[in-house]
mmCIF file of C-alpha atoms and ligand atoms in Angstrom:
data_model
loop_
_atom_site.group_PDB
_atom_site.id
_atom_site.type_symbol
_atom_site.label_atom_id
_atom_site.label_comp_id
_atom_site.label_asym_id
_atom_site.label_seq_id
_atom_site.Cartn_x
_atom_site.Cartn_y
_atom_site.Cartn_z
ATOM 1 C CA MET A 1 -14.648 -23.329 0.568
ATOM 2 C CA THR A 2 -14.077 -25.620 -2.299
ATOM 3 C CA TRP A 3 -10.714 -26.255 -1.880
ATOM 4 C CA SER A 4 -8.331 -27.936 -0.137
ATOM 5 C CA ARG A 5 -4.501 -27.866 1.326
ATOM 6 C CA ALA A 6 -4.013 -30.298 -0.641
ATOM 7 C CA ASP A 7 -4.384 -27.298 -3.657
ATOM 8 C CA LEU A 8 -2.356 -25.584 -2.175
ATOM 9 C CA GLU A 9 0.441 -27.830 -1.606
ATOM 10 C CA ARG A 10 0.200 -27.791 -5.334
ATOM 11 C CA VAL A 11 0.358 -24.312 -5.716
ATOM 12 C CA ALA A 12 3.704 -24.164 -3.548
ATOM 13 C CA GLU A 13 5.547 -27.273 -4.991
ATOM 14 C CA ARG A 14 5.367 -25.019 -8.590
ATOM 15 C CA VAL A 15 6.765 -22.066 -7.158
ATOM 16 C CA ARG A 16 10.407 -21.140 -6.875
ATOM 17 C CA GLY A 17 10.742 -18.773 -5.140
ATOM 18 C CA SER A 18 9.654 -18.520 -0.702
ATOM 19 C CA VAL A 19 6.281 -20.114 0.337
ATOM 20 C CA LEU A 20 5.768 -20.063 3.786
ATOM 21 C CA TRP A 21 2.932 -21.093 5.351
ATOM 22 C CA ASP A 22 0.872 -20.076 8.413
ATOM 23 C CA GLU A 23 2.629 -16.852 8.139
ATOM 24 C CA PRO A 24 1.408 -14.501 10.388
ATOM 25 C CA MET A 25 0.715 -10.752 8.923
ATOM 26 C CA SER A 26 0.999 -9.523 11.721
ATOM 27 C CA ARG A 27 4.378 -9.053 10.069
ATOM 28 C CA HIS A 28 3.802 -7.892 7.141
ATOM 29 C CA SER A 29 1.484 -4.575 8.262
ATOM 30 C CA SER A 30 2.528 -1.322 9.626
ATOM 31 C CA LEU A 31 -0.156 -1.934 11.949
ATOM 32 C CA ARG A 32 1.269 -5.376 13.800
ATOM 33 C CA VAL A 33 -1.721 -6.907 13.795
ATOM 34 C CA GLY A 34 -3.780 -9.297 11.706
ATOM 35 C CA GLY A 35 -3.545 -13.963 12.063
ATOM 36 C CA PRO A 36 -2.366 -16.422 9.559
ATOM 37 C CA ALA A 37 -2.242 -16.621 6.115
ATOM 38 C CA ASP A 38 -2.160 -20.378 5.262
ATOM 39 C CA LEU A 39 -0.231 -19.472 2.146
ATOM 40 C CA PHE A 40 2.222 -16.546 1.985
ATOM 41 C CA LEU A 41 3.920 -16.838 -1.157
ATOM 42 C CA GLU A 42 7.392 -14.596 -2.601
ATOM 43 C CA PRO A 43 7.623 -15.415 -6.541
ATOM 44 C CA ALA A 44 11.076 -15.410 -7.227
ATOM 45 C CA ASP A 45 10.734 -13.504 -10.684
ATOM 46 C CA GLN A 46 7.740 -12.429 -13.047
ATOM 47 C CA ASP A 47 7.848 -16.250 -14.786
ATOM 48 C CA ASP A 48 7.370 -18.159 -11.332
ATOM 49 C CA LEU A 49 4.692 -15.218 -10.241
ATOM 50 C CA LYS A 50 2.756 -16.260 -13.378
ATOM 51 C CA ALA A 51 3.368 -19.733 -12.370
ATOM 52 C CA ALA A 52 1.759 -18.820 -8.958
ATOM 53 C CA VAL A 53 -0.940 -17.151 -10.646
ATOM 54 C CA GLU A 54 -1.882 -19.971 -12.624
ATOM 55 C CA ALA A 55 -1.891 -22.429 -10.156
ATOM 56 C CA LEU A 56 -4.124 -20.304 -8.254
ATOM 57 C CA LEU A 57 -6.368 -19.729 -10.770
ATOM 58 C CA GLU A 58 -6.442 -23.715 -12.026
ATOM 59 C CA GLY A 59 -7.398 -24.039 -8.033
ATOM 60 C CA GLY A 60 -9.500 -21.835 -7.344
ATOM 61 C CA ILE A 61 -7.908 -20.565 -4.812
ATOM 62 C CA PRO A 62 -8.397 -17.564 -3.113
ATOM 63 C CA SER A 63 -5.290 -14.928 -3.266
ATOM 64 C CA MET A 64 -3.875 -10.759 -2.572
ATOM 65 C CA VAL A 65 -0.519 -8.788 -3.467
ATOM 66 C CA VAL A 66 0.575 -7.139 0.191
ATOM 67 C CA GLY A 67 3.310 -4.759 -0.644
ATOM 68 C CA GLY A 68 4.672 -3.236 2.762
ATOM 69 C CA GLY A 69 1.936 -3.430 4.728
ATOM 70 C CA TYR A 70 1.432 0.216 5.398
ATOM 71 C CA ASN A 71 -1.613 0.794 4.475
ATOM 72 C CA LEU A 72 -3.358 -2.619 5.135
ATOM 73 C CA LEU A 73 -5.186 -3.885 8.144
ATOM 74 C CA VAL A 74 -5.450 -7.885 8.539
ATOM 75 C CA ARG A 75 -8.384 -9.178 10.107
ATOM 76 C CA ASP A 76 -7.770 -11.606 13.478
ATOM 77 C CA GLY A 77 -8.912 -14.619 11.821
ATOM 78 C CA GLY A 78 -6.090 -14.231 8.589
ATOM 79 C CA ILE A 79 -6.353 -15.067 5.328
ATOM 80 C CA ARG A 80 -7.152 -17.677 3.581
ATOM 81 C CA GLY A 81 -5.776 -19.201 0.667
ATOM 82 C CA CYS A 82 -2.329 -17.216 -0.611
ATOM 83 C CA VAL A 83 -0.610 -13.712 -0.118
ATOM 84 C CA ILE A 84 2.181 -13.016 -3.131
ATOM 85 C CA SER A 85 4.592 -10.765 -2.165
ATOM 86 C CA LEU A 86 6.018 -8.843 -5.025
ATOM 87 C CA LYS A 87 9.024 -8.126 -3.279
ATOM 88 C CA ARG A 88 11.800 -9.627 -5.866
ATOM 89 C CA LEU A 89 10.201 -7.788 -8.397
ATOM 90 C CA ASP A 90 12.440 -5.224 -7.751
ATOM 91 C CA THR A 91 14.009 -3.662 -11.145
ATOM 92 C CA MET A 92 14.936 -0.491 -12.170
ATOM 93 C CA ASP A 93 15.881 0.378 -15.850
ATOM 94 C CA GLN A 94 16.706 3.642 -16.790
ATOM 95 C CA MET A 95 14.947 4.584 -20.372
ATOM 96 C CA PRO A 96 15.744 7.105 -23.259
ATOM 97 C CA GLY A 97 14.058 10.809 -22.481
ATOM 98 C CA ALA A 98 13.959 10.616 -18.684
ATOM 99 C CA ARG A 99 12.031 7.563 -18.569
ATOM 100 C CA LEU A 100 11.988 4.900 -15.473
ATOM 101 C CA ASP A 101 10.629 1.727 -15.814
ATOM 102 C CA VAL A 102 9.472 0.068 -12.039
ATOM 103 C CA GLY A 103 9.099 -3.212 -10.667
ATOM 104 C CA ALA A 104 6.448 -2.627 -8.112
ATOM 105 C CA GLY A 105 8.838 -4.622 -5.875
ATOM 106 C CA VAL A 106 11.009 -1.151 -5.179
ATOM 107 C CA THR A 107 10.455 0.524 -2.111
ATOM 108 C CA ASN A 108 9.670 4.400 -2.482
ATOM 109 C CA GLN A 109 12.790 4.807 -1.076
ATOM 110 C CA ALA A 110 15.075 3.060 -3.216
ATOM 111 C CA LEU A 111 12.994 4.420 -6.325
ATOM 112 C CA THR A 112 13.426 7.480 -5.208
ATOM 113 C CA ARG A 113 17.303 7.885 -4.183
ATOM 114 C CA PHE A 114 18.028 6.283 -7.179
ATOM 115 C CA ALA A 115 15.727 9.183 -8.955
ATOM 116 C CA ALA A 116 18.075 12.031 -7.071
ATOM 117 C CA GLU A 117 20.967 9.866 -8.422
ATOM 118 C CA ASN A 118 20.797 9.776 -11.904
ATOM 119 C CA CYS A 119 18.755 13.862 -11.852
ATOM 120 C CA LEU A 120 15.555 12.754 -12.586
ATOM 121 C CA GLY A 121 13.052 15.083 -10.992
ATOM 122 C CA GLY A 122 9.426 14.820 -10.327
ATOM 123 C CA ILE A 123 8.503 11.629 -8.026
ATOM 124 C CA GLU A 124 10.731 13.006 -5.324
ATOM 125 C CA PHE A 125 7.199 13.267 -3.276
ATOM 126 C CA LEU A 126 7.498 9.253 -2.750
ATOM 127 C CA CYS A 127 10.868 10.089 -0.836
ATOM 128 C CA GLY A 128 8.465 9.757 2.574
ATOM 129 C CA ILE A 129 6.029 7.989 1.697
ATOM 130 C CA PRO A 130 6.736 4.432 3.045
ATOM 131 C CA GLY A 131 6.010 1.425 1.037
ATOM 132 C CA SER A 132 6.483 -0.662 -2.212
ATOM 133 C CA PHE A 133 6.159 1.615 -5.892
ATOM 134 C CA GLY A 134 3.427 -1.605 -6.765
ATOM 135 C CA GLY A 135 1.561 -0.770 -3.511
ATOM 136 C CA ALA A 136 2.221 3.468 -4.130
ATOM 137 C CA LEU A 137 0.116 2.573 -7.858
ATOM 138 C CA THR A 138 -2.798 0.524 -6.090
ATOM 139 C CA MET A 139 -3.375 3.327 -3.487
ATOM 140 C CA ASN A 140 -2.113 6.378 -6.155
ATOM 141 C CA ALA A 141 -0.334 7.298 -3.305
ATOM 142 C CA GLY A 142 0.188 11.408 -2.924
ATOM 143 C CA ALA A 143 1.233 13.779 -0.631
ATOM 144 C CA ASN A 144 3.025 17.997 -1.544
ATOM 145 C CA GLY A 145 0.357 18.434 -4.233
ATOM 146 C CA SER A 146 1.494 15.404 -5.910
ATOM 147 C CA GLU A 147 0.802 11.417 -7.199
ATOM 148 C CA THR A 148 1.978 8.668 -8.421
ATOM 149 C CA PHE A 149 -0.407 8.434 -11.474
ATOM 150 C CA LEU A 150 0.804 11.870 -12.150
ATOM 151 C CA ARG A 151 4.063 9.961 -13.733
ATOM 152 C CA VAL A 152 3.030 7.114 -14.882
ATOM 153 C CA GLU A 153 3.546 6.912 -18.555
ATOM 154 C CA SER A 154 2.621 3.262 -18.818
ATOM 155 C CA LEU A 155 0.760 1.095 -15.837
ATOM 156 C CA THR A 156 2.181 -2.665 -16.439
ATOM 157 C CA THR A 157 -0.107 -5.458 -14.684
ATOM 158 C CA MET A 158 -0.217 -9.413 -14.888
ATOM 159 C CA ARG A 159 -4.902 -11.035 -14.855
ATOM 160 C CA GLY A 160 -5.338 -14.648 -15.186
ATOM 161 C CA GLY A 161 -1.004 -15.263 -15.958
ATOM 162 C CA GLU A 162 -1.512 -12.350 -19.302
ATOM 163 C CA VAL A 163 0.454 -9.088 -18.740
ATOM 164 C CA LEU A 164 -1.293 -5.907 -19.606
ATOM 165 C CA VAL A 165 0.537 -2.825 -20.272
ATOM 166 C CA ARG A 166 -2.266 0.641 -20.802
ATOM 167 C CA LYS A 167 -1.298 4.438 -20.897
ATOM 168 C CA GLY A 168 -0.733 6.211 -17.758
ATOM 169 C CA THR A 169 -3.717 8.057 -19.125
ATOM 170 C CA GLU A 170 -6.436 5.318 -19.740
ATOM 171 C CA ALA A 171 -5.549 3.695 -16.277
ATOM 172 C CA GLU A 172 -8.879 4.922 -14.173
ATOM 173 C CA TYR A 173 -7.189 6.436 -11.200
ATOM 174 C CA GLY A 174 -8.290 8.927 -8.016
ATOM 175 C CA TYR A 175 -7.361 10.145 -5.081
ATOM 176 C CA ARG A 176 -6.279 6.701 -3.271
ATOM 177 C CA TYR A 177 -7.405 4.035 -5.331
ATOM 178 C CA LEU A 178 -6.699 2.781 -8.852
ATOM 179 C CA LYS A 179 -9.262 0.595 -10.543
ATOM 180 C CA LEU A 180 -7.325 -2.613 -11.061
ATOM 181 C CA GLU A 181 -9.980 -5.747 -11.966
ATOM 182 C CA PRO A 182 -10.909 -8.297 -9.546
ATOM 183 C CA GLY A 183 -7.473 -10.745 -9.383
ATOM 184 C CA GLU A 184 -5.185 -8.156 -11.392
ATOM 185 C CA ILE A 185 -1.334 -7.338 -9.946
ATOM 186 C CA VAL A 186 0.006 -4.561 -10.556
ATOM 187 C CA LEU A 187 3.850 -5.313 -11.833
ATOM 188 C CA GLY A 188 5.065 -1.587 -12.971
ATOM 189 C CA ALA A 189 5.069 1.059 -14.481
ATOM 190 C CA ARG A 190 7.208 3.708 -16.727
ATOM 191 C CA LEU A 191 7.660 7.084 -15.538
ATOM 192 C CA ARG A 192 8.394 10.149 -17.292
ATOM 193 C CA LEU A 193 10.706 12.401 -15.049
ATOM 194 C CA GLU A 194 12.432 16.152 -15.491
ATOM 195 C CA PRO A 195 15.491 16.183 -16.356
ATOM 196 C CA GLU A 196 16.832 18.381 -13.118
ATOM 197 C CA GLU A 197 19.730 19.161 -11.462
ATOM 198 C CA ARG A 198 20.664 16.800 -8.415
ATOM 199 C CA ARG A 199 21.398 19.202 -5.472
ATOM 200 C CA LEU A 200 17.379 20.802 -6.586
ATOM 201 C CA ILE A 201 15.029 16.766 -6.654
ATOM 202 C CA GLU A 202 17.180 16.193 -2.831
ATOM 203 C CA ALA A 203 16.965 20.027 -1.274
ATOM 204 C CA ARG A 204 13.440 18.899 -1.927
ATOM 205 C CA MET A 205 13.956 15.910 -0.793
ATOM 206 C CA GLN A 206 14.769 17.071 3.050
ATOM 207 C CA GLU A 207 12.253 19.331 2.725
ATOM 208 C CA TYR A 208 9.679 16.779 2.270
ATOM 209 C CA ILE A 209 11.105 14.160 5.472
ATOM 210 C CA ALA A 210 11.288 17.153 7.491
ATOM 211 C CA LYS A 211 7.561 18.007 7.228
ATOM 212 C CA ARG A 212 6.510 14.735 8.012
ATOM 213 C CA GLY A 213 7.633 15.756 11.513
ATOM 214 C CA GLY A 214 4.664 15.780 12.772
ATOM 215 C CA GLN A 215 3.837 12.398 11.639
ATOM 216 C CA ARG A 216 6.417 10.604 13.895
ATOM 217 C CA VAL A 217 3.268 8.973 16.333
ATOM 218 C CA GLY A 218 5.651 6.508 18.321
ATOM 219 C CA PHE A 219 3.756 3.723 17.792
ATOM 220 C CA PRO A 220 2.851 1.054 15.013
ATOM 221 C CA ASN A 221 -0.119 2.905 12.857
ATOM 222 C CA ALA A 222 -0.566 2.780 8.943
ATOM 223 C CA GLY A 223 -0.531 6.286 8.274
ATOM 224 C CA SER A 224 -3.660 8.278 7.398
ATOM 225 C CA PHE A 225 -6.476 5.561 8.613
ATOM 226 C CA PHE A 226 -9.153 8.133 6.866
ATOM 227 C CA LYS A 227 -9.249 9.432 3.657
ATOM 228 C CA ASN A 228 -9.526 13.386 3.491
ATOM 229 C CA PRO A 229 -13.593 14.098 3.083
ATOM 230 C CA PRO A 230 -13.551 17.117 -0.263
ATOM 231 C CA GLY A 231 -12.298 20.697 1.212
ATOM 232 C CA GLU A 232 -11.909 19.500 4.782
ATOM 233 C CA ASN A 233 -9.160 17.190 7.078
ATOM 234 C CA ALA A 234 -10.562 13.164 8.918
ATOM 235 C CA TRP A 235 -7.517 14.713 11.027
ATOM 236 C CA ARG A 236 -9.481 17.841 12.289
ATOM 237 C CA LEU A 237 -12.847 16.086 12.249
ATOM 238 C CA ILE A 238 -11.965 13.722 14.753
ATOM 239 C CA ASP A 239 -10.595 16.216 16.759
ATOM 240 C CA GLN A 240 -14.136 18.273 17.009
ATOM 241 C CA ALA A 241 -15.686 14.924 17.951
ATOM 242 C CA GLY A 242 -13.320 14.926 21.440
ATOM 243 C CA LEU A 243 -11.743 12.220 20.137
ATOM 244 C CA ARG A 244 -7.560 12.082 20.965
ATOM 245 C CA GLY A 245 -6.789 9.825 22.512
ATOM 246 C CA LYS A 246 -9.636 7.500 22.621
ATOM 247 C CA THR A 247 -8.588 3.826 23.124
ATOM 248 C CA VAL A 248 -9.746 1.193 22.131
ATOM 249 C CA GLY A 249 -7.959 -2.341 23.870
ATOM 250 C CA GLY A 250 -5.103 -2.011 22.309
ATOM 251 C CA ALA A 251 -6.100 0.271 19.806
ATOM 252 C CA GLN A 252 -5.183 4.343 20.236
ATOM 253 C CA VAL A 253 -6.453 7.250 18.518
ATOM 254 C CA SER A 254 -2.898 8.526 17.812
ATOM 255 C CA GLU A 255 -1.655 11.717 20.670
ATOM 256 C CA VAL A 256 -0.140 13.214 18.432
ATOM 257 C CA HIS A 257 -2.151 13.201 14.711
ATOM 258 C CA THR A 258 -5.754 11.642 14.599
ATOM 259 C CA ASN A 259 -6.301 10.230 11.763
ATOM 260 C CA PHE A 260 -3.153 8.176 12.923
ATOM 261 C CA LEU A 261 -4.071 5.326 14.758
ATOM 262 C CA VAL A 262 -1.838 3.316 16.479
ATOM 263 C CA ASN A 263 -1.009 0.122 18.372
ATOM 264 C CA ARG A 264 -0.409 0.178 22.164
ATOM 265 C CA GLY A 265 1.307 -3.026 21.936
ATOM 266 C CA ASP A 266 -1.186 -5.379 22.373
ATOM 267 C CA ALA A 267 -3.990 -4.166 19.955
ATOM 268 C CA ARG A 268 -5.473 -6.809 18.274
ATOM 269 C CA ALA A 269 -7.291 -6.145 14.871
ATOM 270 C CA ALA A 270 -10.524 -5.880 16.030
ATOM 271 C CA ASP A 271 -10.359 -3.010 18.670
ATOM 272 C CA PHE A 272 -9.260 -1.286 15.638
ATOM 273 C CA LEU A 273 -12.465 -1.972 13.795
ATOM 274 C CA THR A 274 -14.309 -0.729 16.826
ATOM 275 C CA LEU A 275 -12.461 2.242 17.295
ATOM 276 C CA ALA A 276 -12.968 2.628 13.319
ATOM 277 C CA ALA A 277 -16.953 2.574 13.774
ATOM 278 C CA PHE A 278 -16.383 4.249 16.900
ATOM 279 C CA ILE A 279 -15.090 7.387 15.350
ATOM 280 C CA LYS A 280 -17.348 7.207 12.199
ATOM 281 C CA LEU A 281 -20.114 7.061 14.663
ATOM 282 C CA ARG A 282 -19.207 10.102 16.132
ATOM 283 C CA VAL A 283 -17.607 12.604 13.412
ATOM 284 C CA LYS A 284 -21.091 11.900 11.878
ATOM 285 C CA GLU A 285 -23.121 13.144 14.598
ATOM 286 C CA GLU A 286 -20.892 16.015 15.653
ATOM 287 C CA SER A 287 -20.131 17.273 11.318
ATOM 288 C CA GLY A 288 -22.674 15.093 9.558
ATOM 289 C CA VAL A 289 -19.782 14.039 7.219
ATOM 290 C CA GLU A 290 -19.038 10.306 6.719
ATOM 291 C CA LEU A 291 -15.388 8.896 6.853
ATOM 292 C CA GLU A 292 -14.038 6.603 4.692
ATOM 293 C CA GLU A 293 -10.817 4.223 4.974
ATOM 294 C CA GLU A 294 -7.843 4.946 3.598
ATOM 295 C CA VAL A 295 -6.509 1.469 5.060
ATOM 296 C CA ARG A 296 -7.103 -1.345 3.358
ATOM 297 C CA ILE A 297 -8.855 -4.342 5.630
ATOM 298 C CA VAL A 298 -8.604 -7.900 4.634
ATOM 299 C CA GLY A 299 -9.061 -10.903 6.153
ATOM 300 C CA GLU A 300 -11.171 -13.155 8.213
ATOM 301 C CA GLY A 301 -12.735 -11.814 11.649
HETATM 302 C C1 FAD B 1 3.873 7.019 8.730
HETATM 303 C C2 FAD B 1 2.921 6.937 7.448
HETATM 304 C C3 FAD B 1 2.871 7.149 6.277
HETATM 305 C C4 FAD B 1 2.009 7.968 5.290
HETATM 306 N N1 FAD B 1 2.212 8.731 4.389
HETATM 307 C C5 FAD B 1 1.757 8.565 3.013
HETATM 308 C C6 FAD B 1 1.153 9.610 2.243
HETATM 309 O O1 FAD B 1 1.816 11.216 2.568
HETATM 310 N N2 FAD B 1 1.040 10.187 1.754
HETATM 311 C C7 FAD B 1 0.152 8.342 0.837
HETATM 312 O O2 FAD B 1 -0.612 8.559 -0.424
HETATM 313 N N3 FAD B 1 0.366 7.050 1.821
HETATM 314 C C8 FAD B 1 0.888 7.327 2.807
HETATM 315 N N4 FAD B 1 1.190 6.534 3.750
HETATM 316 C C9 FAD B 1 -0.140 5.089 3.377
HETATM 317 C C10 FAD B 1 0.897 4.032 2.679
HETATM 318 O O3 FAD B 1 2.762 4.628 2.735
HETATM 319 C C11 FAD B 1 0.955 4.255 1.043
HETATM 320 O O4 FAD B 1 -0.778 3.816 0.822
HETATM 321 C C12 FAD B 1 1.778 2.856 -0.115
HETATM 322 O O5 FAD B 1 1.367 3.384 -0.990
HETATM 323 C C13 FAD B 1 1.330 1.598 0.746
HETATM 324 O O6 FAD B 1 1.923 0.816 -0.097
HETATM 325 P P1 FAD B 1 2.168 -0.560 0.477
HETATM 326 O O7 FAD B 1 3.663 -1.185 -0.038
HETATM 327 O O8 FAD B 1 3.103 -0.358 1.560
HETATM 328 O O9 FAD B 1 0.984 -1.299 0.335
HETATM 329 P P2 FAD B 1 -0.129 -2.633 1.416
HETATM 330 O O10 FAD B 1 0.113 -1.138 2.468
HETATM 331 O O11 FAD B 1 0.494 -3.801 1.467
HETATM 332 O O12 FAD B 1 -1.220 -2.225 0.544
HETATM 333 C C14 FAD B 1 -2.105 -1.479 0.039
HETATM 334 C C15 FAD B 1 -3.208 -2.327 -0.668
HETATM 335 O O13 FAD B 1 -2.657 -2.308 -2.114
HETATM 336 C C16 FAD B 1 -2.796 -3.943 -2.392
HETATM 337 N N5 FAD B 1 -1.465 -3.856 -3.916
HETATM 338 C C17 FAD B 1 -0.520 -4.238 -2.639
HETATM 339 N N6 FAD B 1 0.939 -3.966 -3.878
HETATM 340 C C18 FAD B 1 -0.124 -4.182 -4.494
HETATM 341 C C19 FAD B 1 0.497 -4.450 -6.387
HETATM 342 N N7 FAD B 1 1.526 -4.550 -6.238
HETATM 343 N N8 FAD B 1 -0.764 -5.230 -7.351
HETATM 344 C C20 FAD B 1 -2.082 -5.024 -7.036
HETATM 345 N N9 FAD B 1 -2.466 -4.642 -5.658
HETATM 346 C C21 FAD B 1 -1.376 -4.522 -4.904
HETATM 347 C C22 FAD B 1 -2.548 -4.314 -1.535
HETATM 348 O O14 FAD B 1 -3.528 -5.726 -1.796
HETATM 349 C C23 FAD B 1 -3.703 -3.567 -0.351
HETATM 350 O O15 FAD B 1 -4.564 -3.055 -0.394
HETATM 351 C C24 FAD B 1 1.198 6.517 5.052
HETATM 352 C C25 FAD B 1 2.176 4.933 5.979
HETATM 353 C C26 FAD B 1 2.438 5.432 6.845
HETATM 354 C C27 FAD B 1 2.810 4.393 7.969
#
């Protein structure tokens, strides 16, 4: 480590937004595990974010962005350096031609409500996916046969303090994947939507929410832990390997949905990592398929 606490303090001094020291990441992950981040920043706006990013670069300090933490497993040793939350970059602006400019800090729920209220269809599939719009873009979140990038006209990011805009068609994305350069932060996107009657959009939202009944697993989780392999369902492979209810420490394969790993109350990140490694091994032995984590694993062991 070539930087010190004093370097971090110099970063914190440059930021107008909120500053937290040794912030437990279990508060920012839906799995409710994870050690502390040395410095946790919530910049007040885009200029404040730029100041933070530049100060971090000057100090050679590593950083990462967290959204809602619904797809995040933070190791027990926590995160060295800085974690940035874009919660306050939460603007939504309606533009001509059924377009919507949405900041990374907007929640999917606020976005889908706003779009429906303004008779803009096409993004309502996000209504049942927890998290921030920045997280939805970074993960190319999807459900009900749709995915976020199908609606992205342009993507705005920041790298080294510089704002970059690329067309949605120029972005490299795939199943739960968006290619970003190291240190690139998603600021938001312009969506191209369809004018549609509000009641029709809301009817679909209700249908999508109702379909999620089977995901009410009763314990903290991060949704699907593994990606579905091509032509397969990860939950089925895990079930066939006999792992429903398999427990390591406080982490368990949900009894309700076998691709959901749940925190029974006192789990540590290490329990989830051991359980995930065991699942991968057994599924490989049983079906020959290599599962890949959908959940992003970060931090130190
Ligand atoms: C009950 C439940 C159901 C779910 N159902 C679905 C589903 O149907 N479909 C689906 O796709 N997902 C689903 N998920 C997973 C999760 O909701 C999505 O992946 C969501 O998009 C994550 O958003 P987030 O803001 O929580 O991101 P986080 O978990 O905070 O971050 C995810 C990753 O993106 C990075 N990141 C976040 N924001 C930015 C940014 N602005 N710039 C750069 N990097 C960033 C983080 O560093 C991390 O690597 C579900 C989760 C739960 C708990």
